[in-house]
Tab-separated table of C-alpha atoms in Angstrom:
chain	number	residue	atom	x	y	z
A	15	MET	CA	84.342	118.254	149.857
A	16	ALA	CA	84.725	116.662	146.449
A	17	LEU	CA	81.514	115.501	144.855
A	18	MET	CA	81.106	111.769	144.383
A	19	GLN	CA	80.885	110.441	140.850
A	20	PRO	CA	79.048	107.249	139.827
A	21	LEU	CA	81.028	104.030	139.610
A	22	VAL	CA	78.894	102.162	137.082
A	23	HIS	CA	77.599	104.413	134.344
A	24	SER	CA	81.007	105.762	133.358
A	25	ALA	CA	82.485	102.287	132.809
A	26	PRO	CA	83.171	101.273	129.205
A	27	GLY	CA	81.658	98.201	127.598
A	28	PRO	CA	78.194	96.647	127.820
A	29	ALA	CA	75.791	97.426	130.621
A	30	PRO	CA	76.348	95.354	133.790
A	31	ARG	CA	74.090	92.417	134.541
A	32	ARG	CA	71.032	92.721	136.736
A	33	LEU	CA	70.732	90.669	139.890
A	34	ALA	CA	67.949	88.099	139.824
A	35	PHE	CA	67.061	88.752	143.485
A	36	ASP	CA	64.781	91.619	144.442
A	37	GLY	CA	66.715	92.651	147.551
A	38	VAL	CA	70.262	92.322	148.894
A	39	VAL	CA	71.564	92.582	152.437
A	40	PHE	CA	75.299	93.247	152.758
A	41	HIS	CA	76.472	91.986	156.144
A	42	SER	CA	79.841	93.626	156.769
A	43	PRO	CA	81.884	94.567	159.849
A	44	PHE	CA	83.109	97.802	158.230
A	45	PRO	CA	81.232	101.041	159.030
A	46	TRP	CA	80.481	103.582	156.314
A	47	ARG	CA	82.371	106.273	158.180
A	48	GLY	CA	85.621	104.278	158.179
A	49	CYS	CA	88.020	103.408	155.389
A	50	TRP	CA	86.024	101.954	152.536
A	51	GLN	CA	86.509	98.253	151.908
A	52	THR	CA	85.207	95.803	149.305
A	53	PRO	CA	81.614	95.729	150.697
A	54	HIS	CA	81.269	99.498	150.357
A	55	TYR	CA	82.419	99.618	146.747
A	56	LEU	CA	80.281	96.636	145.741
A	57	ALA	CA	77.238	98.108	147.479
A	58	GLN	CA	77.841	101.459	145.785
A	59	ALA	CA	78.192	99.841	142.345
A	60	LEU	CA	75.138	97.625	142.911
A	61	ALA	CA	73.027	100.569	144.111
A	62	GLU	CA	73.886	102.549	141.001
A	63	LEU	CA	72.438	99.775	138.855
A	64	GLY	CA	69.036	100.820	140.221
A	65	SER	CA	67.879	97.291	140.985
A	66	PRO	CA	67.686	95.651	143.442
A	67	PRO	CA	67.837	97.893	146.509
A	68	GLY	CA	70.972	97.215	148.552
A	69	LEU	CA	70.864	97.133	152.316
A	70	LEU	CA	74.119	97.371	154.240
A	71	ILE	CA	74.370	96.516	157.929
A	72	THR	CA	77.540	97.208	159.847
A	73	PRO	CA	77.977	95.525	163.221
A	74	THR	CA	81.618	95.787	164.262
A	75	PRO	CA	83.387	92.654	165.592
A	76	ARG	CA	85.111	94.580	168.407
A	77	ILE	CA	84.766	97.926	170.146
A	78	PRO	CA	88.056	99.822	169.751
A	79	PRO	CA	88.233	103.406	171.043
A	80	GLY	CA	85.994	105.667	169.022
A	81	ALA	CA	83.930	102.845	167.525
A	82	TRP	CA	80.728	104.108	169.104
A	83	ARG	CA	80.950	107.183	166.926
A	84	ALA	CA	81.003	104.881	163.894
A	85	VAL	CA	77.991	102.924	165.163
A	86	VAL	CA	75.915	105.887	166.365
A	87	HIS	CA	77.091	108.747	164.177
A	88	TRP	CA	75.665	112.132	163.323
A	89	GLY	CA	74.121	111.766	159.879
A	90	LEU	CA	74.926	109.540	156.940
A	91	PRO	CA	77.810	110.296	154.566
A	92	PRO	CA	76.909	111.323	150.985
A	93	ALA	CA	77.568	107.796	149.735
A	94	THR	CA	74.509	106.419	151.532
A	95	ARG	CA	72.065	109.012	150.221
A	96	GLN	CA	70.881	106.844	147.378
A	97	PRO	CA	67.146	106.404	146.765
A	98	ASN	CA	67.574	102.649	146.342
A	99	ARG	CA	69.869	101.907	149.255
A	100	MET	CA	69.602	102.036	153.027
A	101	ALA	CA	72.184	101.863	155.773
A	102	LEU	CA	70.897	99.700	158.623
A	103	TRP	CA	72.681	100.273	161.911
A	104	THR	CA	72.685	97.458	164.452
A	105	LEU	CA	74.296	96.886	167.796
A	106	PRO	CA	78.014	96.035	167.693
A	107	ASN	CA	78.946	92.409	167.106
A	108	TRP	CA	80.477	91.973	170.549
A	109	GLY	CA	83.330	89.564	171.280
A	110	HIS	CA	81.456	88.029	174.254
A	111	ARG	CA	79.389	85.096	172.975
A	112	LYS	CA	76.086	85.886	174.694
A	113	LEU	CA	76.234	89.568	173.794
A	114	ARG	CA	77.261	88.692	170.238
A	115	CYS	CA	74.292	86.332	169.877
A	116	TRP	CA	71.973	89.002	171.230
A	117	SER	CA	73.410	91.481	168.719
A	118	VAL	CA	73.016	89.075	165.786
A	119	ASP	CA	69.428	88.305	166.793
A	120	TRP	CA	68.657	92.017	166.864
A	121	ALA	CA	70.246	92.418	163.437
A	122	ALA	CA	68.084	89.573	162.104
A	123	HIS	CA	65.001	91.275	163.530
A	124	GLN	CA	65.886	94.553	161.777
A	125	VAL	CA	66.648	92.813	158.488
A	126	THR	CA	63.403	90.831	158.404
A	127	SER	CA	61.410	93.936	159.293
A	128	ALA	CA	63.077	95.908	156.486
A	129	ALA	CA	62.490	93.076	154.002
A	130	ARG	CA	58.818	92.961	154.929
A	131	ARG	CA	58.450	96.734	154.552
A	132	HIS	CA	59.942	96.626	151.064
A	133	GLY	CA	57.971	93.579	149.993
A	134	TRP	CA	61.020	91.483	149.102
A	135	ARG	CA	60.038	88.017	147.911
A	136	GLN	CA	63.480	86.799	146.850
A	137	PRO	CA	66.102	88.411	149.110
A	138	LEU	CA	69.798	87.576	149.110
A	139	LEU	CA	72.238	87.836	152.019
A	140	TRP	CA	75.835	88.749	151.112
A	141	VAL	CA	78.195	87.899	153.975
A	142	PHE	CA	81.774	89.229	154.213
A	143	TYR	CA	82.761	88.057	157.685
A	144	ALA	CA	82.488	84.577	159.145
A	145	LYS	CA	82.436	85.281	162.879
A	146	GLY	CA	78.872	85.215	164.168
A	147	CYS	CA	77.337	85.018	160.679
A	148	SER	CA	76.251	81.379	160.945
A	149	ARG	CA	73.686	82.407	163.529
A	150	LEU	CA	72.439	85.249	161.331
A	151	VAL	CA	72.110	82.864	158.385
A	152	ARG	CA	70.068	80.434	160.490
A	153	ARG	CA	67.824	83.215	161.793
A	154	LEU	CA	67.038	84.600	158.352
A	155	GLY	CA	66.810	81.350	156.389
A	156	TRP	CA	67.681	83.174	153.137
A	157	PRO	CA	70.003	82.066	150.338
A	158	TYR	CA	73.338	83.737	150.877
A	159	VAL	CA	76.751	84.429	149.377
A	160	TYR	CA	79.944	84.079	151.388
A	161	HIS	CA	82.623	86.515	150.204
A	162	CYS	CA	85.966	85.752	151.869
A	163	LEU	CA	88.238	88.812	151.772
A	164	ASP	CA	91.111	87.793	154.047
A	165	HIS	CA	92.730	84.887	155.774
A	166	PHE	CA	90.427	83.812	158.628
A	167	GLU	CA	92.503	84.733	161.700
A	168	PHE	CA	89.926	84.768	164.467
A	169	GLY	CA	87.018	82.614	165.490
A	170	ASP	CA	86.299	78.996	164.756
A	171	PRO	CA	87.514	77.654	161.371
A	172	ALA	CA	84.645	75.165	161.506
A	173	GLU	CA	82.211	78.099	161.502
A	174	GLN	CA	83.745	79.454	158.291
A	175	ARG	CA	83.668	75.998	156.707
A	176	GLU	CA	80.008	75.531	157.628
A	177	LEU	CA	79.196	78.993	156.322
A	178	ALA	CA	80.920	78.278	152.997
A	179	GLN	CA	79.268	74.866	152.616
A	180	GLY	CA	75.787	76.345	152.956
A	181	ALA	CA	76.313	79.281	150.592
A	182	ILE	CA	74.906	79.290	147.070
A	183	THR	CA	78.163	80.904	145.928
A	184	VAL	CA	81.557	81.410	147.569
A	185	PHE	CA	83.867	84.219	146.453
A	186	ALA	CA	87.557	84.387	147.342
A	187	ALA	CA	89.514	87.616	146.999
A	188	SER	CA	92.782	85.884	146.043
A	189	PRO	CA	93.876	82.648	144.325
A	190	LEU	CA	95.497	81.454	147.557
A	191	LEU	CA	92.201	81.777	149.439
A	192	GLN	CA	90.533	79.931	146.578
A	193	ARG	CA	92.995	77.070	146.923
A	194	GLU	CA	92.368	76.944	150.678
A	195	PHE	CA	88.662	76.422	150.016
A	196	ALA	CA	89.453	73.807	147.378
A	197	ALA	CA	91.528	71.885	149.940
A	198	SER	CA	88.364	71.678	152.075
A	199	GLY	CA	86.300	70.414	149.132
A	200	ILE	CA	84.559	73.767	148.552
A	201	SER	CA	84.381	75.248	145.064
A	202	ALA	CA	85.020	78.988	145.208
A	203	HIS	CA	85.160	81.676	142.548
A	204	TRP	CA	88.111	84.024	142.453
A	205	LEU	CA	86.698	87.562	142.653
A	206	PRO	CA	89.536	90.101	142.963
A	207	ASN	CA	89.180	93.544	144.421
A	208	GLY	CA	88.807	96.512	142.106
A	209	VAL	CA	89.039	100.269	141.852
A	210	ALA	CA	86.601	103.139	141.450
A	211	MET	CA	88.102	104.554	138.246
A	212	PRO	CA	86.054	107.810	138.243
A	213	TRP	CA	87.444	108.609	141.700
A	214	PHE	CA	91.025	107.453	141.055
A	215	SER	CA	91.852	109.015	137.738
A	216	PRO	CA	94.726	111.339	136.757
A	217	ALA	CA	92.142	113.487	134.965
A	218	SER	CA	89.852	113.867	137.994
A	219	PRO	CA	89.730	117.391	139.461
A	220	ALA	CA	91.982	118.179	142.406
A	221	PRO	CA	92.598	121.295	144.495
A	222	PRO	CA	95.924	123.058	143.907
A	223	ARG	CA	98.818	121.937	146.077
A	224	PRO	CA	101.665	124.135	147.341
A	225	ALA	CA	104.981	123.868	145.562
A	226	ARG	CA	107.429	121.351	147.012
A	227	THR	CA	110.985	120.251	146.400
A	228	ARG	CA	111.265	117.036	148.448
A	229	PRO	CA	110.135	113.718	146.965
A	230	ARG	CA	107.131	112.121	148.629
A	231	ILE	CA	106.631	108.456	149.479
A	232	GLY	CA	103.091	107.663	150.571
A	233	TYR	CA	100.886	104.978	152.070
A	234	ALA	CA	97.064	105.178	151.996
A	235	GLY	CA	95.095	102.947	154.332
A	236	THR	CA	94.557	102.070	157.965
A	237	VAL	CA	97.717	102.166	160.061
A	238	ASN	CA	97.226	98.928	161.972
A	239	ARG	CA	98.802	95.635	163.045
A	240	HIS	CA	99.213	94.410	159.449
A	241	LEU	CA	101.964	96.932	158.639
A	242	ASP	CA	105.707	96.350	158.907
A	243	TYR	CA	106.801	99.344	161.004
A	244	ALA	CA	110.443	98.265	160.923
A	245	LEU	CA	110.220	98.610	157.135
A	246	LEU	CA	108.643	102.059	157.343
A	247	LEU	CA	111.254	103.140	159.855
A	248	ALA	CA	114.013	101.937	157.512
A	249	ILE	CA	112.524	104.007	154.656
A	250	ALA	CA	112.338	107.119	156.840
A	251	ARG	CA	115.929	106.741	158.071
A	252	GLN	CA	117.644	105.595	154.884
A	253	LEU	CA	115.856	108.145	152.685
A	254	PRO	CA	116.046	111.293	154.826
A	255	HIS	CA	115.731	113.514	151.742
A	256	CYS	CA	112.176	112.178	151.198
A	257	ASP	CA	108.923	112.802	153.033
A	258	LEU	CA	107.044	109.703	154.174
A	259	VAL	CA	103.270	110.355	154.237
A	260	LEU	CA	100.878	108.034	156.099
A	261	LEU	CA	97.292	108.744	155.008
A	262	GLY	CA	94.625	107.088	157.130
A	263	PRO	CA	93.448	106.411	160.676
A	264	ALA	CA	95.731	104.705	163.197
A	265	VAL	CA	94.451	101.661	165.089
A	266	SER	CA	96.922	100.267	167.621
A	267	ALA	CA	94.660	97.399	168.739
A	268	GLY	CA	96.274	94.047	168.028
A	269	MET	CA	99.794	95.415	167.521
A	270	SER	CA	102.604	93.413	169.065
A	271	ARG	CA	104.872	95.111	171.577
A	272	GLN	CA	107.663	95.275	169.007
A	273	GLN	CA	105.336	96.778	166.401
A	274	TYR	CA	104.181	99.440	168.832
A	275	GLN	CA	107.783	100.336	169.719
A	276	PHE	CA	108.660	100.750	166.029
A	277	TRP	CA	105.474	102.769	165.527
A	278	ARG	CA	106.381	105.157	168.351
A	279	GLU	CA	109.880	105.581	166.954
A	280	LEU	CA	108.488	106.149	163.454
A	281	ARG	CA	106.311	109.018	164.647
A	282	ARG	CA	109.397	110.766	166.036
A	283	GLN	CA	111.063	111.008	162.637
A	284	MET	CA	111.128	114.527	161.245
A	285	ASN	CA	110.353	113.407	157.671
A	286	VAL	CA	107.265	111.352	158.625
A	287	HIS	CA	103.904	113.095	158.197
A	288	ARG	CA	100.501	111.746	159.204
A	289	ILE	CA	97.200	112.709	157.614
A	290	SER	CA	94.039	111.566	159.361
A	291	PHE	CA	91.131	109.711	157.769
A	292	ARG	CA	89.817	110.986	154.429
A	293	PRO	CA	86.748	109.647	152.551
A	294	ALA	CA	87.375	107.222	149.704
A	295	TRP	CA	86.334	109.724	147.052
A	296	ARG	CA	89.017	112.192	148.284
A	297	LEU	CA	92.014	109.857	148.492
A	298	ALA	CA	93.135	110.622	144.932
A	299	GLU	CA	93.692	114.279	145.854
A	300	TYR	CA	96.532	113.213	148.137
A	301	ILE	CA	97.923	110.179	146.290
A	302	ARG	CA	98.316	112.251	143.134
A	303	ALA	CA	100.953	114.397	144.900
A	304	TRP	CA	103.173	111.395	145.740
A	305	ASP	CA	106.184	110.275	143.754
A	306	VAL	CA	106.030	106.659	144.992
A	307	ALA	CA	103.249	104.706	146.700
A	308	VAL	CA	104.056	101.788	149.006
A	309	ILE	CA	102.270	98.740	150.450
A	310	PRO	CA	104.377	97.957	153.565
A	311	ASN	CA	102.504	94.899	154.809
A	312	LEU	CA	104.068	92.303	157.057
A	313	THR	CA	105.111	89.066	155.381
A	314	ASN	CA	102.721	86.553	156.942
A	315	ARG	CA	99.758	84.362	156.066
A	316	TRP	CA	97.344	87.293	156.128
A	317	SER	CA	99.315	89.326	153.579
A	318	GLN	CA	99.936	86.273	151.394
A	319	CYS	CA	96.168	85.791	151.095
A	320	ALA	CA	95.321	89.483	150.728
A	321	ASN	CA	94.368	91.341	147.563
A	322	PRO	CA	95.073	94.973	148.510
A	323	LEU	CA	92.551	97.553	147.363
A	324	LYS	CA	95.258	100.216	147.487
A	325	LEU	CA	97.241	98.470	144.723
A	326	TRP	CA	94.538	99.273	142.147
A	327	GLN	CA	94.057	102.776	143.527
A	328	TYR	CA	97.761	103.502	143.142
A	329	LEU	CA	97.909	102.012	139.642
A	330	ALA	CA	94.792	103.901	138.516
A	331	LEU	CA	96.706	107.120	139.190
A	332	GLY	CA	99.745	105.801	137.311
A	333	LYS	CA	101.953	105.843	140.411
A	334	PRO	CA	105.031	103.623	140.895
A	335	VAL	CA	104.113	101.010	143.493
A	336	VAL	CA	106.571	99.252	145.808
A	337	ALA	CA	105.342	96.239	147.765
A	338	MET	CA	106.414	92.948	149.275
A	339	SER	CA	105.920	90.117	146.811
A	340	THR	CA	102.764	88.039	147.362
A	341	PRO	CA	100.819	85.592	145.140
A	342	SER	CA	98.260	88.325	144.362
A	343	LEU	CA	100.904	90.889	143.364
A	344	ALA	CA	103.355	88.640	141.517
A	345	PRO	CA	101.339	88.645	138.232
A	346	HIS	CA	101.635	92.455	138.164
A	347	ALA	CA	105.410	92.665	138.583
A	348	ASP	CA	105.624	94.367	135.168
A	349	VAL	CA	103.812	97.465	136.496
A	350	CYS	CA	105.098	97.626	140.088
A	351	TYR	CA	108.274	97.010	142.088
A	352	LEU	CA	108.262	93.894	144.289
A	353	ALA	CA	110.687	93.060	147.088
A	354	SER	CA	111.349	90.146	149.431
A	355	SER	CA	113.225	91.893	152.262
A	356	ILE	CA	113.479	95.284	153.945
A	357	GLY	CA	116.768	96.092	152.224
A	358	GLU	CA	115.383	95.204	148.809
A	359	PHE	CA	112.225	97.220	149.533
A	360	VAL	CA	114.276	100.356	150.239
A	361	ALA	CA	116.358	99.754	147.089
A	362	GLN	CA	113.222	99.316	144.971
A	363	THR	CA	111.834	102.538	146.431
A	364	GLN	CA	114.967	104.377	145.328
A	365	THR	CA	114.590	102.887	141.839
A	366	ALA	CA	110.945	103.986	141.700
A	367	LEU	CA	111.916	107.516	142.733
A	368	ARG	CA	114.231	107.759	139.735
A	369	GLU	CA	111.304	107.276	137.323
A	370	SER	CA	110.504	110.974	137.406
A	371	GLN	CA	114.083	112.008	136.657
A	372	PRO	CA	115.633	112.458	133.193
A	373	PRO	CA	116.331	110.555	131.009
A	374	THR	CA	113.612	108.109	132.167
A	375	VAL	CA	110.690	110.567	131.950
A	376	ALA	CA	109.450	109.274	128.582
A	377	GLN	CA	109.638	105.633	129.685
A	378	ALA	CA	107.898	106.569	132.954
A	379	ALA	CA	104.995	108.158	131.063
A	380	ALA	CA	104.502	105.016	128.993
A	381	LEU	CA	104.696	102.863	132.116
A	382	ALA	CA	102.136	105.086	133.841
A	383	GLN	CA	99.702	104.483	130.962
A	384	ARG	CA	100.209	100.731	131.317
A	385	ARG	CA	99.438	100.988	135.012
A	386	ILE	CA	96.253	102.938	134.366
A	387	ALA	CA	95.154	100.423	131.734
A	388	ARG	CA	95.858	97.536	134.117
A	389	ALA	CA	93.776	99.150	136.850
A	390	GLY	CA	90.976	99.810	134.348
A	391	SER	CA	90.613	96.079	133.764
A	392	PHE	CA	89.771	95.761	137.473
A	393	ALA	CA	87.150	98.534	137.632
A	394	TRP	CA	84.348	97.817	140.093
A	395	PRO	CA	81.570	97.609	137.463
A	396	ARG	CA	83.468	94.777	135.768
A	397	ILE	CA	84.086	93.034	139.090
A	398	LEU	CA	80.394	93.345	139.973
A	399	ASP	CA	79.407	91.992	136.569
A	400	GLN	CA	81.611	88.922	137.122
A	401	ALA	CA	80.076	88.412	140.581
A	402	LEU	CA	76.507	88.596	139.283
A	403	ALA	CA	77.346	86.108	136.529
A	404	CYS	CA	78.364	83.584	139.205
A	405	LEU	CA	75.170	83.865	141.241
A	406	GLN	CA	72.589	81.194	140.582
A	407	PRO	CA	69.049	82.263	139.668
A	408	PRO	CA	66.468	81.975	142.455
A	409	GLY	CA	65.047	78.765	141.012
A	410	GLY	CA	68.429	77.037	140.900
A	411	PRO	CA	69.556	74.499	143.480
A	412	ALA	CA	71.321	75.855	146.534
A	413	ARG	CA	74.120	73.981	148.245
A	414	ARG	CA	73.423	73.135	151.863
A	415	PRO	CA	75.770	71.729	154.502
A	416	PRO	CA	75.606	67.950	154.958
A	417	GLY	CA	73.857	66.442	157.934
A	418	PRO	CA	70.916	67.837	159.896
A	419	PRO	CA	69.797	71.424	159.297
A	420	PRO	CA	71.860	74.036	161.148
A	421	ALA	CA	68.846	75.089	163.186
A	422	THR	CA	68.629	71.539	164.603
A	423	ARG	CA	72.332	71.165	165.248
A	424	HIS	CA	72.586	74.420	167.210
A	425	ALA	CA	69.127	74.598	168.768
A	426	ALA	CA	70.350	73.758	172.266
A	427	ARG	CA	73.168	76.266	172.167
A	428	ASP	CA	70.995	79.050	170.753
A	429	ALA	CA	68.155	78.505	173.209
A	430	ALA	CA	70.307	79.722	176.119
A	431	VAL	CA	71.038	83.091	174.529
A	432	SER	CA	68.133	83.747	172.174
A	433	VAL	CA	66.044	86.880	172.423
A	434	PRO	CA	62.605	87.507	170.943
A	435	THR	CA	62.818	88.334	167.246
A	436	ALA	CA	60.249	89.079	164.611
A	437	SER	CA	58.913	86.142	162.685
A	438	ARG	CA	60.268	85.575	159.214
A	439	ALA	CA	58.606	87.098	156.207
A	440	THR	CA	55.451	85.274	155.185
A	441	ASP	CA	56.751	84.832	151.640
A	442	PRO	CA	59.835	82.564	151.729
A	443	PRO	CA	62.487	82.946	149.016
A	444	GLU	CA	61.843	80.910	145.890
A	445	SER	CA	63.617	78.381	145.773
A	446	SER	CA	93.838	80.779	133.077
A	447	ASP	CA	93.369	83.154	136.025
A	448	SER	CA	90.523	85.171	134.694
A	449	PRO	CA	88.504	86.693	137.572
A	450	ALA	CA	85.427	84.842	138.854
A	451	SER	CA	86.337	81.609	137.078
A	452	PRO	CA	85.766	78.548	139.291
A	453	ARG	CA	88.751	76.351	140.065
A	454	SER	CA	88.865	72.997	141.691
């Protein structure tokens, strides 16, 4: 297994800011053992600053097959073995309301107990998922950050609005999400996703690969309901001289019947190869061997609001990227190939494949350097520094939702499903498109 390298200390420029809070709880639905998402990279970068200690909890919103192994697993991965970070495992965040409330109450009990053990006087809660988090926020009573990563598909939109109104800071992963908050009267900061440059670097060590003659087209990420399988099937059939590599776990939950039919047909193609889950710090070993990297997302509201992590990972390795055009990708059309239909996507893939052929080799090398430089401007230490600059100091005013306190508004509903929890800590907390710039 490749050794992990730090994300922060190798970044150029001045040292990142320090967080004014003495403890942080990352509340995320993504387990450490799965594909790494924004919470994992931010927690890793924050932990490497040395202060404050980061605490990540990972209740999953649903229980797909195999999820129990992610919740109750056999040992922590190397990424969690940091002296200043813990991984707190709670019960799954069940879909059933009463079980979900019981799970959130148990998570609040674990969090308050951990905060008391570490003597935190000014803790901060960093929330990445709206469903069920309002109850956790009420139970803890801490200042919190709401970090919106995707279009809110499930749950109650009013819950997300209430969560955003009570946060001291709201982050949106894309300009479109930021505008959605602005339409609701909520000021949000645009905080794009980034890339771990030490892990995704053309100069990083890699094991030798066997010689090959066929071009490779690759996708790295979860194979799930957000992908356009008709598009992938078109690539496999119209480019039979190429190998199509799908790197990542497959999750069929939520797929439509048509998607599942295309997915089954895709797996029957002789030039389609699947590679199971690999840790984030090993993805570059495989992506480096590809000629073209693709982002075959469906064209819908979710993809329009998304800011794909894989875009920066591909660019950091200097790879040609082909993707459907979205508001987040349009500003980077000079370093990737964008399409608006399946036919155009296949044509752009063929154009990207010709980069490595004479007489375009020299131009391709220069373009690869531009891609690497573009990804470097979105390195995680810089993203974290922009996030910390947006957080108010502990003594600053915190925005609260209008009307009666949340605990009063929901007391009757919570009473029916509450379980005994530990009391709160005795010491309450003291009270252009450049990233992280607030827009109205």
